[in-house]
Coordinates of C-alpha atoms in Angstrom, one line a residue:
X1464 CA 16.4 -18.1 13.5
X1465 CA 16.4 -15.2 15.9
X1466 CA 15.1 -11.9 14.7
X1467 CA 18.5 -10.3 15.4
X1468 CA 20.1 -12.9 13.1
X1469 CA 17.6 -12.4 10.4
X1470 CA 18.2 -8.6 10.3
X1471 CA 22.0 -8.9 10.6
X1472 CA 22.0 -11.1 7.5
X1473 CA 20.3 -8.2 5.7
X1474 CA 22.0 -5.1 7.0
X1475 CA 25.7 -4.2 7.4
X1476 CA 25.4 -0.6 8.6
X1477 CA 23.0 2.1 9.8
X1478 CA 22.9 5.8 8.9
X1479 CA 20.6 8.0 11.0
X1480 CA 19.7 11.6 10.4
X1481 CA 20.4 13.8 13.5
X1482 CA 16.7 14.8 13.9
X1483 CA 15.8 11.1 14.2
X1484 CA 18.3 10.2 16.9
X1485 CA 16.1 11.2 19.9
X1486 CA 13.2 8.9 19.0
X1487 CA 12.8 5.8 21.2
X1488 CA 11.8 3.7 18.1
X1489 CA 15.2 4.5 16.5
X1490 CA 17.1 3.9 19.7
X1491 CA 15.4 0.5 20.2
X1492 CA 16.1 -0.7 16.7
X1493 CA 19.8 0.4 16.8
X1494 CA 20.3 -1.4 20.1
X1495 CA 18.7 -4.6 18.8
X1496 CA 20.9 -4.5 15.6
X1497 CA 24.2 -3.6 17.2
X1498 CA 25.6 -2.5 13.9
X1499 CA 27.9 0.4 13.0
X1500 CA 25.9 3.7 13.2
X1501 CA 26.8 7.0 11.5
X1502 CA 24.9 10.2 12.2
X1503 CA 24.2 12.5 9.2
X1504 CA 22.3 15.7 8.5
X1505 CA 20.5 14.2 5.5
X1506 CA 20.6 11.3 3.1
X1507 CA 23.0 13.3 0.8
X1508 CA 25.8 12.5 3.2
X1509 CA 25.4 8.7 2.8
X1510 CA 28.5 7.7 0.7
X1511 CA 27.9 6.4 -2.8
X1512 CA 29.4 3.0 -1.9
X1513 CA 26.7 2.5 0.8
X1514 CA 23.7 3.4 -1.4
X1515 CA 22.4 -0.1 -1.4
X1516 CA 20.0 -2.4 0.5
X1517 CA 22.7 -3.4 3.0
X1518 CA 22.3 0.1 4.4
X1519 CA 19.5 1.0 6.8
X1520 CA 18.7 4.7 6.8
X1521 CA 16.6 6.1 9.7
X1522 CA 15.1 9.5 9.3
X1523 CA 12.2 11.8 9.9
X1524 CA 9.6 12.3 7.1
X1525 CA 9.6 15.5 5.2
X1526 CA 6.3 16.7 3.8
X1527 CA 2.8 15.3 4.2
X1528 CA 2.4 12.2 6.4
X1529 CA -0.7 10.9 4.7
X1530 CA -1.1 10.7 0.9
X1531 CA -3.5 9.3 -1.6
X1532 CA -2.6 6.0 -3.3
X1533 CA -0.7 6.4 -6.6
X1534 CA -3.4 4.4 -8.2
X1535 CA -5.3 7.6 -9.2
X1536 CA -4.5 7.5 -12.9
X1537 CA -6.3 8.3 -16.1
X1538 CA -9.1 5.8 -17.1
X1539 CA -8.3 3.5 -14.2
X1540 CA -10.6 3.4 -11.2
X1541 CA -8.9 3.9 -7.8
X1542 CA -10.4 2.8 -4.5
X1543 CA -9.2 6.0 -2.8
X1544 CA -6.9 4.3 -0.4
X1545 CA -4.7 6.4 1.8
X1546 CA -1.0 5.7 2.5
X1547 CA 1.6 6.4 5.1
X1548 CA 5.3 5.9 4.1
X1549 CA 6.7 4.1 7.1
X1550 CA 9.1 1.5 5.7
X1551 CA 10.4 2.4 2.2
X1552 CA 12.1 -0.4 0.3
X1553 CA 12.4 -4.0 1.3
X1554 CA 14.7 -7.0 0.7
X1555 CA 12.2 -9.7 -0.3
X1556 CA 13.5 -9.6 -3.9
X1557 CA 10.2 -9.8 -5.8
X1558 CA 11.1 -9.7 -9.5
X1559 CA 8.1 -7.6 -10.5
X1560 CA 8.4 -5.0 -7.8
X1561 CA 7.3 -1.6 -9.2
X1562 CA 9.3 0.3 -6.6
X1563 CA 12.4 -0.4 -8.7
X1564 CA 11.0 2.2 -11.1
X1565 CA 10.5 5.1 -8.8
X1566 CA 12.6 4.8 -5.6
X1567 CA 15.6 7.0 -6.2
X1568 CA 17.3 6.3 -2.8
X1569 CA 18.4 2.6 -2.6
X1570 CA 19.0 2.1 1.2
X1571 CA 16.1 0.7 3.1
X1572 CA 14.6 3.8 4.7
X1573 CA 12.6 4.0 7.9
X1574 CA 10.5 7.1 8.7
X1575 CA 10.5 7.5 12.4
X1576 CA 7.9 9.5 14.4
X1577 CA 4.6 7.5 13.8
X1578 CA 2.8 9.8 16.3
X1579 CA 2.6 12.7 13.8
X1580 CA 0.9 10.4 11.3
X1581 CA -1.5 9.1 13.9
X1582 CA -2.5 12.7 14.7
X1583 CA -3.1 13.5 11.1
X1584 CA -5.2 10.4 10.5
X1585 CA -7.3 11.2 13.5
X1586 CA -8.0 14.6 12.0
X1587 CA -8.9 13.1 8.6
X1588 CA -11.3 10.6 10.3
X1589 CA -13.1 13.5 12.0
X1590 CA -13.5 15.3 8.6
X1591 CA -15.0 12.1 7.1
X1592 CA -17.4 10.9 9.7
X1593 CA -19.9 9.8 7.1
X1594 CA -17.5 7.2 5.5
X1595 CA -14.9 4.6 6.3
X1596 CA -11.3 5.7 5.8
X1597 CA -8.8 3.0 4.8
X1598 CA -5.2 3.7 5.3
X1599 CA -2.1 1.5 5.1
X1600 CA 1.7 1.5 5.3
X1601 CA 2.5 -1.1 2.6
X1602 CA 2.6 1.1 -0.4
X1603 CA 6.4 1.5 -0.8
X1604 CA 7.6 -1.2 1.5
X1605 CA 6.5 -4.3 3.4
X1606 CA 4.5 -3.1 6.5
X1607 CA 5.9 -5.8 8.8
X1608 CA 9.3 -7.0 7.5
X1609 CA 11.2 -4.6 9.7
X1610 CA 8.5 -3.9 12.3
X1611 CA 9.7 -6.3 15.0
X1612 CA 12.8 -4.0 15.1
X1613 CA 11.0 -0.7 15.3
X1614 CA 7.5 -1.7 16.6
X1615 CA 5.8 1.3 15.0
X1616 CA 2.7 -0.6 13.6
X1617 CA 1.6 -1.0 17.2
X1618 CA 1.6 2.7 17.7
X1619 CA -0.9 3.1 14.8
X1620 CA -3.1 0.3 16.3
X1621 CA -3.1 1.9 19.7
X1622 CA -3.5 5.4 18.4
X1623 CA -6.5 4.7 16.1
X1624 CA -8.3 2.0 18.1
X1625 CA -11.0 4.3 19.4
X1626 CA -11.8 5.7 15.9
X1627 CA -14.8 3.8 14.5
X1628 CA -14.5 5.0 10.9
X1629 CA -10.8 4.1 10.3
X1630 CA -9.4 0.8 9.1
X1631 CA -5.7 0.8 9.5
X1632 CA -3.9 -1.9 7.4
X1633 CA -0.5 -3.5 7.7
X1634 CA 0.3 -5.5 4.5
X1635 CA 3.0 -8.1 4.4
X1636 CA 4.6 -11.1 2.6
X1637 CA 6.1 -12.3 5.9
X1638 CA 4.8 -14.0 8.9
X1639 CA 5.9 -11.3 11.4
X1640 CA 2.8 -10.9 13.4
X1641 CA 3.8 -12.3 16.8
X1642 CA 4.8 -8.9 18.2
X1643 CA 1.3 -7.6 17.6
X1644 CA -0.8 -10.4 19.0
X1645 CA -1.0 -9.3 22.6
X1646 CA -2.4 -5.8 21.9
X1647 CA -5.7 -5.6 23.8
X1648 CA -7.7 -3.0 21.9
X1649 CA -7.2 -3.5 18.2
X1650 CA -10.0 -1.3 17.0
X1651 CA -10.5 -1.8 13.3
X1652 CA -6.9 -2.8 12.6
X1653 CA -6.4 -5.1 9.6
X1654 CA -3.4 -7.4 9.0
X1655 CA -3.3 -8.3 5.3
X1656 CA -1.2 -10.7 3.2
X1657 CA -0.2 -10.5 -0.4
X1658 CA -0.7 -13.9 -1.9
X1659 CA 0.5 -15.9 -4.9
X1660 CA 0.6 -19.6 -5.6
X1661 CA 3.7 -21.3 -4.2
X1662 CA 5.1 -21.8 -7.7
X1663 CA 5.0 -18.0 -8.3
X1664 CA 6.4 -17.3 -4.8
X1665 CA 9.4 -19.6 -5.4
X1666 CA 10.1 -18.2 -8.9
X1667 CA 9.4 -14.5 -8.4
X1668 CA 9.4 -13.7 -4.7
X1669 CA 12.7 -15.4 -3.7
X1670 CA 13.1 -14.0 -0.1
X1671 CA 9.5 -13.7 0.8
X1672 CA 7.8 -16.2 3.1
X1673 CA 5.9 -19.3 1.8
X1674 CA 2.2 -19.3 1.2
X1675 CA 1.8 -21.7 4.1
X1676 CA 3.7 -19.3 6.4
X1677 CA 1.5 -16.4 5.4
X1678 CA -1.7 -18.4 5.9
X1679 CA -0.6 -19.6 9.3
X1680 CA 0.3 -16.0 10.3
X1681 CA -3.2 -14.9 9.1
X1682 CA -4.7 -17.6 11.3
X1683 CA -2.8 -16.3 14.3
X1684 CA -3.8 -12.7 13.6
X1685 CA -7.5 -13.5 13.3
X1686 CA -7.5 -15.7 16.4
X1687 CA -6.0 -12.7 18.3
X1688 CA -8.9 -10.5 17.1
X1689 CA -7.6 -8.8 14.1
X1690 CA -9.5 -8.2 10.8
X1691 CA -7.9 -9.7 7.7
X1692 CA -7.4 -8.7 4.1
X1693 CA -5.8 -10.4 1.2
X1694 CA -4.2 -9.1 -2.0
X1695 CA -3.7 -11.1 -5.2
X1696 CA -1.5 -8.6 -6.9
X1697 CA 0.2 -9.1 -9.2
X1698 CA -1.6 -12.1 -10.7
X1699 CA 0.8 -13.7 -13.2
X1700 CA -1.0 -15.6 -15.9
X1701 CA 1.6 -18.3 -16.4
X1702 CA 0.8 -21.7 -17.7
X1703 CA -1.9 -23.4 -15.5
X1704 CA -2.6 -20.1 -13.7
X1705 CA -6.3 -20.8 -13.3
X1706 CA -5.9 -24.0 -11.3
X1707 CA -3.1 -22.6 -9.2
X1708 CA -4.8 -19.4 -8.2
X1709 CA -8.2 -21.1 -7.6
X1710 CA -6.4 -23.5 -5.2
X1711 CA -4.7 -20.6 -3.5
X1712 CA -8.1 -18.8 -3.1
X1713 CA -9.5 -22.0 -1.6
X1714 CA -7.0 -21.6 1.3
X1715 CA -9.1 -18.5 2.4
X1716 CA -12.2 -20.6 3.1
X1717 CA -10.9 -21.4 6.6
X1718 CA -11.2 -17.8 7.8
X1719 CA -14.4 -16.4 9.3
X1720 CA -16.1 -14.5 6.5
X1721 CA -17.0 -11.5 8.7
X1722 CA -13.3 -11.0 9.6
X1723 CA -12.0 -10.7 6.0
X1724 CA -12.8 -7.1 5.2
X1725 CA -11.5 -6.8 1.6
X1726 CA -9.6 -8.7 -1.1
X1727 CA -7.9 -7.0 -4.1
X1728 CA -6.9 -8.5 -7.5
X1729 CA -4.5 -6.9 -9.9
X1730 CA -2.8 -8.4 -12.9
X1731 CA 0.9 -7.9 -13.5
X1732 CA 1.7 -4.5 -14.9
X1733 CA 4.8 -2.3 -15.3
X1734 CA 5.9 1.1 -16.6
X1735 CA 8.3 1.1 -19.5
X1736 CA 11.4 1.9 -17.5
X1737 CA 10.8 -1.0 -15.1
X1738 CA 11.1 -3.7 -17.8
X1739 CA 14.9 -3.5 -18.0
X1740 CA 15.2 -3.6 -14.2
X1741 CA 13.0 -6.7 -14.0
X1742 CA 15.4 -8.6 -16.3
X1743 CA 14.7 -11.7 -18.3
X1744 CA 11.7 -13.2 -16.5
X1745 CA 9.5 -15.8 -18.2
X1746 CA 6.3 -13.8 -17.5
X1747 CA 7.6 -10.9 -19.6
X1748 CA 7.4 -13.2 -22.7
X1749 CA 3.6 -12.9 -22.6
X1750 CA 1.8 -10.3 -24.7
X1751 CA 1.5 -6.8 -23.0
X1752 CA 0.1 -3.6 -24.4
X1753 CA 0.6 0.1 -23.3
X1754 CA -2.5 1.5 -21.4
X1755 CA -3.8 5.0 -20.8
X1756 CA -1.7 5.4 -17.6
X1757 CA 1.6 4.5 -19.4
X1758 CA 1.8 1.0 -17.8
X1759 CA 2.0 -2.2 -19.8
X1760 CA -0.7 -4.8 -19.1
X1761 CA -2.0 -8.0 -20.5
X1762 CA -4.4 -7.7 -23.4
X1763 CA -7.8 -6.7 -22.3
X1764 CA -9.5 -10.0 -23.3
X1765 CA -6.8 -11.8 -21.2
X1766 CA -7.4 -9.6 -18.2
X1767 CA -11.2 -10.0 -18.5
X1768 CA -10.7 -13.8 -18.3
X1769 CA -8.5 -13.6 -15.3
X1770 CA -10.6 -11.1 -13.3
X1771 CA -13.9 -12.9 -14.0
X1772 CA -12.6 -16.3 -12.9
X1773 CA -10.9 -15.1 -9.7
X1774 CA -13.7 -12.7 -8.8
X1775 CA -16.4 -15.4 -9.1
X1776 CA -14.3 -17.8 -7.0
X1777 CA -13.7 -15.2 -4.3
X1778 CA -17.4 -14.2 -4.2
X1779 CA -18.3 -17.9 -3.7
X1780 CA -16.2 -18.4 -0.6
X1781 CA -16.3 -15.0 1.1
X1782 CA -18.5 -12.1 1.9
X1783 CA -15.6 -9.7 1.5
X1784 CA -15.5 -6.6 -0.7
X1785 CA -13.6 -7.8 -3.7
X1786 CA -12.1 -5.1 -5.9
X1787 CA -9.7 -4.7 -8.9
X1788 CA -6.6 -2.6 -8.5
X1789 CA -6.1 0.1 -11.1
X1790 CA -8.5 -1.2 -13.7
X1791 CA -11.0 0.3 -16.2
X1792 CA -14.8 0.4 -16.0
X1793 CA -14.8 -2.0 -19.0
X1794 CA -13.0 -4.7 -16.9
X1795 CA -15.3 -4.0 -13.9
X1796 CA -18.5 -4.3 -16.0
X1797 CA -17.3 -7.6 -17.5
X1798 CA -15.9 -9.3 -14.5
X1799 CA -18.1 -8.0 -11.7
X1800 CA -21.2 -6.9 -13.5
X1801 CA -21.0 -3.2 -12.7
X1802 CA -18.6 -0.4 -11.8
X1803 CA -17.6 -0.5 -8.1
X1804 CA -19.7 2.5 -7.1
X1805 CA -22.9 0.6 -8.1
X1806 CA -22.0 -2.6 -6.3
X1807 CA -23.2 -2.7 -2.6
X1808 CA -20.2 -4.6 -1.5
X1809 CA -17.6 -2.2 -2.9
X1810 CA -19.3 1.2 -3.0
X1811 CA -18.0 2.1 0.5
X1812 CA -14.4 1.6 -0.7
X1813 CA -14.6 4.0 -3.6
X1814 CA -15.9 7.2 -1.9
X1815 CA -13.3 9.9 -1.9
X1816 CA -11.8 10.9 1.4
X1817 CA -11.8 14.7 2.1
X1818 CA -8.9 16.6 3.6
X1819 CA -6.0 14.7 1.8
X1820 CA -3.8 16.2 -0.9

C-alpha cells in the first residue's frame, strides 16, 4: 500500500490554523494528502461533528516546546526524560492507551515548526554539558506514524547531530523508518520500538504493526547507523505472560549490544477515569490496586515477579541500561538490586536536567 493510500484511509479532512499555513512541512503534507482543507484561527472553530480522529489538525504549539515527562509523580521514580509534543494522538487503536484519559481534543494534532524546539533543545544541552540529555517525541502520540507526511523527525536529527550530549528518540509501533535511513549525520539519534508479544499486539493493538515488522524496521535502522531503544510498556500479565515476553526479548539478541542504548519496562496501569474508556478488556479482570499517584497497578508482589524475570533476561542478552517506568524504590530494590541512582548502568539516566520547567 502506498503511504498516500494509508493516510487517506485514516483521514477525511484537514483543518489548519492560519499561523501554521506558511510552514513548508504543512504545505508538503497537505499536498500529499489532497484532502479538503479548512483554515481556522484556532481549534475552537473546528465543528463538533469533526472532533474525531478522521480529522487532522495542523497548528503551531502554544507554550513551552520542551517539557518534563509526566512520570514525575509521588513515590514513583522518574528517569527525567524530556518530551516534545510533535504528533498528538494516533490511530493505532491500543486498548490500554493512557492518552484517552487526558487528551481533550480528539482530532489528530500536528504541531508544526520543529525548528523552535531544536533551538530550545540546543540551549538545554549547553546548560547540561556534564550529563546526557534524553528527549523524545513519543509521549502523546506515535513519533513516526505520520512522519512520512510531515518529515519533521529528520529536522530534529539534522539539528541536533552535532550535540554530543543529546540523545533524540523517535518512538513507534510502526515500521515507518525508510524516510530516515539516508540521513548522513545521525549524531546520537535513537529510533525506538514499543514491543509486546504478537498475541498482545493482535488483541490490544489492533492497528499497530506486527512484532516482526517492528523488529525488521529496527534492523534497517541500526544497519543505517542509528542507535536503538526498546520499550516493554505496558507489560500485560495475561496467562503464559512469562514465556511470551521472554521469547519476545530473545528477538533483541540479534542487535549489536553497543547500539541498544536503553530498554524500559512498565506494567499495565491506568488512572480511574480511563477504565470506562478502555472498555471490557480481559486484562482488566486481573487484580489491580490504587497507588500513591492515583493510578491502578497490579499488586506489588505481582509486579515484583514480572520486573525481576524480565530484568534478568534483558541483562543476560544486552549491555543496555534497563529501567522501570514509574515504579517505586521497593520494586527497584527487589528486581534490580538497588535504586537506579546506585546502579552504574542506569545512574546516567536519572540525573535531573537543568533549565526545563
